[in-house]
Amino acid sequence: MQINFDKKKEKIAKRKTEIAASTIMTDDECNDGESCAKCNYEISSSAAALMLNNVYHPEHVLCSKCEKCLDGFSMFVKKNNEPICLLCHKSTSVCKACNLALDDDDVIFEMGEKWHRSCFVCAACKQPFMNFVYFIQNCKPYCLKHSQN
């Protein structure tokens, strides 16, 4: 069965979910002349992998944290346009404000969430809280001045 490669890429690109899977394509589904997004060499083997709207050699579909191979059945999370396996994703704490990984030395726990110290600021003026006093409105922290608006 011949599958139109461009339509397959388009279908995956339209997915709105954060969790995705790599797709291993067989010889029937691959277009000759495609190059791997990782190494830029032509994919001339009997299989290719389609992930995050790019084509790869199957051995180049890896978790960007642990470098575990993400085969056609592996689920992953797209973070900064790179795949992270679900195990690495679950073990990584991220800041409530910026969604970047937290370093244990620079983390605070407020409002039931983890934040970078520099990210825990007034939602309106983006300034740090004086004497660490803040007010919560609509699940966001505000300084005294902006909590009254």
mmCIF file with all atom_site columns, C-alpha atoms in Angstrom:
data_model
loop_
_atom_site.group_PDB
_atom_site.id
_atom_site.type_symbol
_atom_site.label_atom_id
_atom_site.label_alt_id
_atom_site.label_comp_id
_atom_site.label_asym_id
_atom_site.label_entity_id
_atom_site.label_seq_id
_atom_site.pdbx_PDB_ins_code
_atom_site.Cartn_x
_atom_site.Cartn_y
_atom_site.Cartn_z
_atom_site.occupancy
_atom_site.B_iso_or_equiv
_atom_site.pdbx_formal_charge
_atom_site.auth_seq_id
_atom_site.auth_comp_id
_atom_site.auth_asym_id
_atom_site.auth_atom_id
_atom_site.pdbx_PDB_model_num
ATOM 1   C CA . MET A 1 1   ? 0.000  0.000  0.000  1.00 0.00 ? 1   MET A CA 1
ATOM 2   C CA . GLN A 1 2   ? 1.471  3.381  -1.016 1.00 0.00 ? 2   GLN A CA 1
ATOM 3   C CA . ILE A 1 3   ? 1.019  6.212  1.508  1.00 0.00 ? 3   ILE A CA 1
ATOM 4   C CA . ASN A 1 4   ? 1.570  9.814  0.469  1.00 0.00 ? 4   ASN A CA 1
ATOM 5   C CA . PHE A 1 5   ? 4.520  10.891 2.609  1.00 0.00 ? 5   PHE A CA 1
ATOM 6   C CA . ASP A 1 6   ? 3.661  14.621 2.586  1.00 0.00 ? 6   ASP A CA 1
ATOM 7   C CA . LYS A 1 7   ? 0.098  13.934 3.737  1.00 0.00 ? 7   LYS A CA 1
ATOM 8   C CA . LYS A 1 8   ? 1.439  11.803 6.574  1.00 0.00 ? 8   LYS A CA 1
ATOM 9   C CA . LYS A 1 9   ? 3.777  14.637 7.693  1.00 0.00 ? 9   LYS A CA 1
ATOM 10  C CA . GLU A 1 10  ? 0.916  17.143 7.435  1.00 0.00 ? 10  GLU A CA 1
ATOM 11  C CA . LYS A 1 11  ? -1.383 14.947 9.519  1.00 0.00 ? 11  LYS A CA 1
ATOM 12  C CA . ILE A 1 12  ? 1.178  14.672 12.313 1.00 0.00 ? 12  ILE A CA 1
ATOM 13  C CA . ALA A 1 13  ? 1.920  18.419 12.179 1.00 0.00 ? 13  ALA A CA 1
ATOM 14  C CA . LYS A 1 14  ? -1.756 19.198 12.786 1.00 0.00 ? 14  LYS A CA 1
ATOM 15  C CA . ARG A 1 15  ? -1.888 17.186 16.007 1.00 0.00 ? 15  ARG A CA 1
ATOM 16  C CA . LYS A 1 16  ? -2.626 19.479 18.931 1.00 0.00 ? 16  LYS A CA 1
ATOM 17  C CA . THR A 1 17  ? -1.600 17.083 21.687 1.00 0.00 ? 17  THR A CA 1
ATOM 18  C CA . GLU A 1 18  ? 1.645  17.503 23.587 1.00 0.00 ? 18  GLU A CA 1
ATOM 19  C CA . ILE A 1 19  ? 2.187  13.762 23.824 1.00 0.00 ? 19  ILE A CA 1
ATOM 20  C CA . ALA A 1 20  ? 3.101  12.142 20.545 1.00 0.00 ? 20  ALA A CA 1
ATOM 21  C CA . ALA A 1 21  ? 4.739  9.054  19.134 1.00 0.00 ? 21  ALA A CA 1
ATOM 22  C CA . SER A 1 22  ? 7.338  8.454  16.512 1.00 0.00 ? 22  SER A CA 1
ATOM 23  C CA . THR A 1 23  ? 6.140  6.578  13.452 1.00 0.00 ? 23  THR A CA 1
ATOM 24  C CA . ILE A 1 24  ? 8.359  3.981  11.828 1.00 0.00 ? 24  ILE A CA 1
ATOM 25  C CA . MET A 1 25  ? 7.637  3.773  8.115  1.00 0.00 ? 25  MET A CA 1
ATOM 26  C CA . THR A 1 26  ? 8.451  0.837  5.903  1.00 0.00 ? 26  THR A CA 1
ATOM 27  C CA . ASP A 1 27  ? 9.983  0.854  2.438  1.00 0.00 ? 27  ASP A CA 1
ATOM 28  C CA . ASP A 1 28  ? 6.525  1.201  0.853  1.00 0.00 ? 28  ASP A CA 1
ATOM 29  C CA . GLU A 1 29  ? 5.833  4.431  2.749  1.00 0.00 ? 29  GLU A CA 1
ATOM 30  C CA . CYS A 1 30  ? 9.203  6.194  2.390  1.00 0.00 ? 30  CYS A CA 1
ATOM 31  C CA . ASN A 1 31  ? 10.045 8.634  -0.337 1.00 0.00 ? 31  ASN A CA 1
ATOM 32  C CA . ASP A 1 32  ? 13.523 8.161  -1.755 1.00 0.00 ? 32  ASP A CA 1
ATOM 33  C CA . GLY A 1 33  ? 15.811 11.135 -1.418 1.00 0.00 ? 33  GLY A CA 1
ATOM 34  C CA . GLU A 1 34  ? 14.593 12.302 2.009  1.00 0.00 ? 34  GLU A CA 1
ATOM 35  C CA . SER A 1 35  ? 17.432 13.270 4.347  1.00 0.00 ? 35  SER A CA 1
ATOM 36  C CA . CYS A 1 36  ? 17.611 12.625 8.086  1.00 0.00 ? 36  CYS A CA 1
ATOM 37  C CA . ALA A 1 37  ? 16.902 15.717 10.225 1.00 0.00 ? 37  ALA A CA 1
ATOM 38  C CA . LYS A 1 38  ? 19.637 14.632 12.681 1.00 0.00 ? 38  LYS A CA 1
ATOM 39  C CA . CYS A 1 39  ? 22.590 13.724 10.426 1.00 0.00 ? 39  CYS A CA 1
ATOM 40  C CA . ASN A 1 40  ? 21.444 15.212 7.080  1.00 0.00 ? 40  ASN A CA 1
ATOM 41  C CA . TYR A 1 41  ? 22.389 12.006 5.249  1.00 0.00 ? 41  TYR A CA 1
ATOM 42  C CA . GLU A 1 42  ? 19.966 10.515 2.759  1.00 0.00 ? 42  GLU A CA 1
ATOM 43  C CA . ILE A 1 43  ? 17.606 7.882  4.101  1.00 0.00 ? 43  ILE A CA 1
ATOM 44  C CA . SER A 1 44  ? 18.115 4.964  1.769  1.00 0.00 ? 44  SER A CA 1
ATOM 45  C CA . SER A 1 45  ? 17.425 2.077  4.128  1.00 0.00 ? 45  SER A CA 1
ATOM 46  C CA . SER A 1 46  ? 14.213 0.098  4.230  1.00 0.00 ? 46  SER A CA 1
ATOM 47  C CA . ALA A 1 47  ? 12.764 2.178  7.084  1.00 0.00 ? 47  ALA A CA 1
ATOM 48  C CA . ALA A 1 48  ? 12.554 5.779  8.221  1.00 0.00 ? 48  ALA A CA 1
ATOM 49  C CA . ALA A 1 49  ? 11.038 7.453  11.260 1.00 0.00 ? 49  ALA A CA 1
ATOM 50  C CA . LEU A 1 50  ? 8.659  10.401 11.185 1.00 0.00 ? 50  LEU A CA 1
ATOM 51  C CA . MET A 1 51  ? 8.712  12.497 14.354 1.00 0.00 ? 51  MET A CA 1
ATOM 52  C CA . LEU A 1 52  ? 7.817  16.135 15.091 1.00 0.00 ? 52  LEU A CA 1
ATOM 53  C CA . ASN A 1 53  ? 7.178  16.643 11.373 1.00 0.00 ? 53  ASN A CA 1
ATOM 54  C CA . ASN A 1 54  ? 10.737 15.584 10.468 1.00 0.00 ? 54  ASN A CA 1
ATOM 55  C CA . VAL A 1 55  ? 12.166 12.431 8.925  1.00 0.00 ? 55  VAL A CA 1
ATOM 56  C CA . TYR A 1 56  ? 14.965 10.516 10.667 1.00 0.00 ? 56  TYR A CA 1
ATOM 57  C CA . HIS A 1 57  ? 16.935 7.308  10.436 1.00 0.00 ? 57  HIS A CA 1
ATOM 58  C CA . PRO A 1 58  ? 15.208 5.100  13.054 1.00 0.00 ? 58  PRO A CA 1
ATOM 59  C CA . GLU A 1 59  ? 18.397 4.985  15.158 1.00 0.00 ? 59  GLU A CA 1
ATOM 60  C CA . HIS A 1 60  ? 18.413 8.809  15.371 1.00 0.00 ? 60  HIS A CA 1
ATOM 61  C CA . VAL A 1 61  ? 15.016 9.077  17.076 1.00 0.00 ? 61  VAL A CA 1
ATOM 62  C CA . LEU A 1 62  ? 16.226 9.624  20.645 1.00 0.00 ? 62  LEU A CA 1
ATOM 63  C CA . CYS A 1 63  ? 15.088 11.209 23.895 1.00 0.00 ? 63  CYS A CA 1
ATOM 64  C CA . SER A 1 64  ? 16.935 14.520 24.163 1.00 0.00 ? 64  SER A CA 1
ATOM 65  C CA . LYS A 1 65  ? 17.647 13.884 27.870 1.00 0.00 ? 65  LYS A CA 1
ATOM 66  C CA . CYS A 1 66  ? 18.582 10.193 28.285 1.00 0.00 ? 66  CYS A CA 1
ATOM 67  C CA . GLU A 1 67  ? 19.203 9.400  24.588 1.00 0.00 ? 67  GLU A CA 1
ATOM 68  C CA . LYS A 1 68  ? 16.989 6.309  24.791 1.00 0.00 ? 68  LYS A CA 1
ATOM 69  C CA . CYS A 1 69  ? 15.826 5.190  21.362 1.00 0.00 ? 69  CYS A CA 1
ATOM 70  C CA . LEU A 1 70  ? 12.186 6.113  20.746 1.00 0.00 ? 70  LEU A CA 1
ATOM 71  C CA . ASP A 1 71  ? 10.898 3.327  18.553 1.00 0.00 ? 71  ASP A CA 1
ATOM 72  C CA . GLY A 1 72  ? 7.554  3.304  16.777 1.00 0.00 ? 72  GLY A CA 1
ATOM 73  C CA . PHE A 1 73  ? 5.739  2.443  20.005 1.00 0.00 ? 73  PHE A CA 1
ATOM 74  C CA . SER A 1 74  ? 7.439  4.940  22.326 1.00 0.00 ? 74  SER A CA 1
ATOM 75  C CA . MET A 1 75  ? 5.452  7.902  23.534 1.00 0.00 ? 75  MET A CA 1
ATOM 76  C CA . PHE A 1 76  ? 7.231  11.183 24.172 1.00 0.00 ? 76  PHE A CA 1
ATOM 77  C CA . VAL A 1 77  ? 6.597  14.799 25.096 1.00 0.00 ? 77  VAL A CA 1
ATOM 78  C CA . LYS A 1 78  ? 7.632  17.671 22.857 1.00 0.00 ? 78  LYS A CA 1
ATOM 79  C CA . LYS A 1 79  ? 9.690  20.167 24.891 1.00 0.00 ? 79  LYS A CA 1
ATOM 80  C CA . ASN A 1 80  ? 11.439 23.074 23.137 1.00 0.00 ? 80  ASN A CA 1
ATOM 81  C CA . ASN A 1 81  ? 10.753 21.267 19.847 1.00 0.00 ? 81  ASN A CA 1
ATOM 82  C CA . GLU A 1 82  ? 12.715 18.218 21.023 1.00 0.00 ? 82  GLU A CA 1
ATOM 83  C CA . PRO A 1 83  ? 11.420 14.817 22.141 1.00 0.00 ? 83  PRO A CA 1
ATOM 84  C CA . ILE A 1 84  ? 11.650 13.773 25.788 1.00 0.00 ? 84  ILE A CA 1
ATOM 85  C CA . CYS A 1 85  ? 10.584 10.251 26.766 1.00 0.00 ? 85  CYS A CA 1
ATOM 86  C CA . LEU A 1 86  ? 7.756  10.050 29.293 1.00 0.00 ? 86  LEU A CA 1
ATOM 87  C CA . LEU A 1 87  ? 10.066 8.693  32.007 1.00 0.00 ? 87  LEU A CA 1
ATOM 88  C CA . CYS A 1 88  ? 12.407 11.708 31.729 1.00 0.00 ? 88  CYS A CA 1
ATOM 89  C CA . HIS A 1 89  ? 9.437  14.064 31.493 1.00 0.00 ? 89  HIS A CA 1
ATOM 90  C CA . LYS A 1 90  ? 7.928  12.717 34.715 1.00 0.00 ? 90  LYS A CA 1
ATOM 91  C CA . SER A 1 91  ? 11.245 13.041 36.572 1.00 0.00 ? 91  SER A CA 1
ATOM 92  C CA . THR A 1 92  ? 11.807 16.653 35.502 1.00 0.00 ? 92  THR A CA 1
ATOM 93  C CA . SER A 1 93  ? 10.268 19.419 37.580 1.00 0.00 ? 93  SER A CA 1
ATOM 94  C CA . VAL A 1 94  ? 9.395  22.562 35.673 1.00 0.00 ? 94  VAL A CA 1
ATOM 95  C CA . CYS A 1 95  ? 8.725  26.131 36.770 1.00 0.00 ? 95  CYS A CA 1
ATOM 96  C CA . LYS A 1 96  ? 5.048  27.155 36.942 1.00 0.00 ? 96  LYS A CA 1
ATOM 97  C CA . ALA A 1 97  ? 5.807  30.458 35.176 1.00 0.00 ? 97  ALA A CA 1
ATOM 98  C CA . CYS A 1 98  ? 8.308  29.651 32.418 1.00 0.00 ? 98  CYS A CA 1
ATOM 99  C CA . ASN A 1 99  ? 7.930  25.852 32.060 1.00 0.00 ? 99  ASN A CA 1
ATOM 100 C CA . LEU A 1 100 ? 11.711 25.401 32.064 1.00 0.00 ? 100 LEU A CA 1
ATOM 101 C CA . ALA A 1 101 ? 13.478 22.772 34.153 1.00 0.00 ? 101 ALA A CA 1
ATOM 102 C CA . LEU A 1 102 ? 14.101 23.656 37.778 1.00 0.00 ? 102 LEU A CA 1
ATOM 103 C CA . ASP A 1 103 ? 17.507 23.507 39.424 1.00 0.00 ? 103 ASP A CA 1
ATOM 104 C CA . ASP A 1 104 ? 17.288 22.422 43.066 1.00 0.00 ? 104 ASP A CA 1
ATOM 105 C CA . ASP A 1 105 ? 19.354 25.444 44.133 1.00 0.00 ? 105 ASP A CA 1
ATOM 106 C CA . ASP A 1 106 ? 16.961 27.987 42.631 1.00 0.00 ? 106 ASP A CA 1
ATOM 107 C CA . VAL A 1 107 ? 13.510 26.600 43.425 1.00 0.00 ? 107 VAL A CA 1
ATOM 108 C CA . ILE A 1 108 ? 10.782 27.928 45.705 1.00 0.00 ? 108 ILE A CA 1
ATOM 109 C CA . PHE A 1 109 ? 7.437  26.360 46.529 1.00 0.00 ? 109 PHE A CA 1
ATOM 110 C CA . GLU A 1 110 ? 4.521  28.811 46.597 1.00 0.00 ? 110 GLU A CA 1
ATOM 111 C CA . MET A 1 111 ? 0.807  28.512 45.822 1.00 0.00 ? 111 MET A CA 1
ATOM 112 C CA . GLY A 1 112 ? 1.216  24.729 45.650 1.00 0.00 ? 112 GLY A CA 1
ATOM 113 C CA . GLU A 1 113 ? 3.623  25.013 42.702 1.00 0.00 ? 113 GLU A CA 1
ATOM 114 C CA . LYS A 1 114 ? 7.366  25.091 42.072 1.00 0.00 ? 114 LYS A CA 1
ATOM 115 C CA . TRP A 1 115 ? 8.936  28.253 40.647 1.00 0.00 ? 115 TRP A CA 1
ATOM 116 C CA . HIS A 1 116 ? 12.352 29.681 39.824 1.00 0.00 ? 116 HIS A CA 1
ATOM 117 C CA . ARG A 1 117 ? 13.026 32.401 42.393 1.00 0.00 ? 117 ARG A CA 1
ATOM 118 C CA . SER A 1 118 ? 13.308 34.934 39.572 1.00 0.00 ? 118 SER A CA 1
ATOM 119 C CA . CYS A 1 119 ? 9.991  33.805 38.027 1.00 0.00 ? 119 CYS A CA 1
ATOM 120 C CA . PHE A 1 120 ? 7.855  34.210 41.139 1.00 0.00 ? 120 PHE A CA 1
ATOM 121 C CA . VAL A 1 121 ? 6.869  37.846 40.536 1.00 0.00 ? 121 VAL A CA 1
ATOM 122 C CA . CYS A 1 122 ? 3.728  39.968 40.331 1.00 0.00 ? 122 CYS A CA 1
ATOM 123 C CA . ALA A 1 123 ? 1.591  38.867 37.373 1.00 0.00 ? 123 ALA A CA 1
ATOM 124 C CA . ALA A 1 124 ? 0.935  42.517 36.461 1.00 0.00 ? 124 ALA A CA 1
ATOM 125 C CA . CYS A 1 125 ? 4.196  44.438 36.936 1.00 0.00 ? 125 CYS A CA 1
ATOM 126 C CA . LYS A 1 126 ? 6.638  41.482 36.890 1.00 0.00 ? 126 LYS A CA 1
ATOM 127 C CA . GLN A 1 127 ? 8.427  42.861 39.966 1.00 0.00 ? 127 GLN A CA 1
ATOM 128 C CA . PRO A 1 128 ? 9.508  40.671 42.906 1.00 0.00 ? 128 PRO A CA 1
ATOM 129 C CA . PHE A 1 129 ? 7.350  40.850 46.013 1.00 0.00 ? 129 PHE A CA 1
ATOM 130 C CA . MET A 1 130 ? 8.389  43.244 48.780 1.00 0.00 ? 130 MET A CA 1
ATOM 131 C CA . ASN A 1 131 ? 9.036  41.219 51.961 1.00 0.00 ? 131 ASN A CA 1
ATOM 132 C CA . PHE A 1 132 ? 7.641  38.236 50.040 1.00 0.00 ? 132 PHE A CA 1
ATOM 133 C CA . VAL A 1 133 ? 4.071  39.479 50.556 1.00 0.00 ? 133 VAL A CA 1
ATOM 134 C CA . TYR A 1 134 ? 1.725  38.647 47.693 1.00 0.00 ? 134 TYR A CA 1
ATOM 135 C CA . PHE A 1 135 ? -1.986 38.265 47.020 1.00 0.00 ? 135 PHE A CA 1
ATOM 136 C CA . ILE A 1 136 ? -3.653 35.625 44.883 1.00 0.00 ? 136 ILE A CA 1
ATOM 137 C CA . GLN A 1 137 ? -6.310 36.572 42.336 1.00 0.00 ? 137 GLN A CA 1
ATOM 138 C CA . ASN A 1 138 ? -7.486 34.213 39.588 1.00 0.00 ? 138 ASN A CA 1
ATOM 139 C CA . CYS A 1 139 ? -4.743 31.763 40.618 1.00 0.00 ? 139 CYS A CA 1
ATOM 140 C CA . LYS A 1 140 ? -1.992 34.340 39.933 1.00 0.00 ? 140 LYS A CA 1
ATOM 141 C CA . PRO A 1 141 ? 0.251  36.175 42.418 1.00 0.00 ? 141 PRO A CA 1
ATOM 142 C CA . TYR A 1 142 ? 0.007  39.973 42.620 1.00 0.00 ? 142 TYR A CA 1
ATOM 143 C CA . CYS A 1 143 ? 1.815  42.636 44.637 1.00 0.00 ? 143 CYS A CA 1
ATOM 144 C CA . LEU A 1 144 ? -0.199 44.840 46.998 1.00 0.00 ? 144 LEU A CA 1
ATOM 145 C CA . LYS A 1 145 ? -0.490 47.649 44.438 1.00 0.00 ? 145 LYS A CA 1
ATOM 146 C CA . HIS A 1 146 ? -1.830 45.425 41.645 1.00 0.00 ? 146 HIS A CA 1
ATOM 147 C CA . SER A 1 147 ? -4.012 43.226 43.834 1.00 0.00 ? 147 SER A CA 1
ATOM 148 C CA . GLN A 1 148 ? -6.363 46.161 44.259 1.00 0.00 ? 148 GLN A CA 1
ATOM 149 C CA . ASN A 1 149 ? -7.022 46.608 40.522 1.00 0.00 ? 149 ASN A CA 1
#
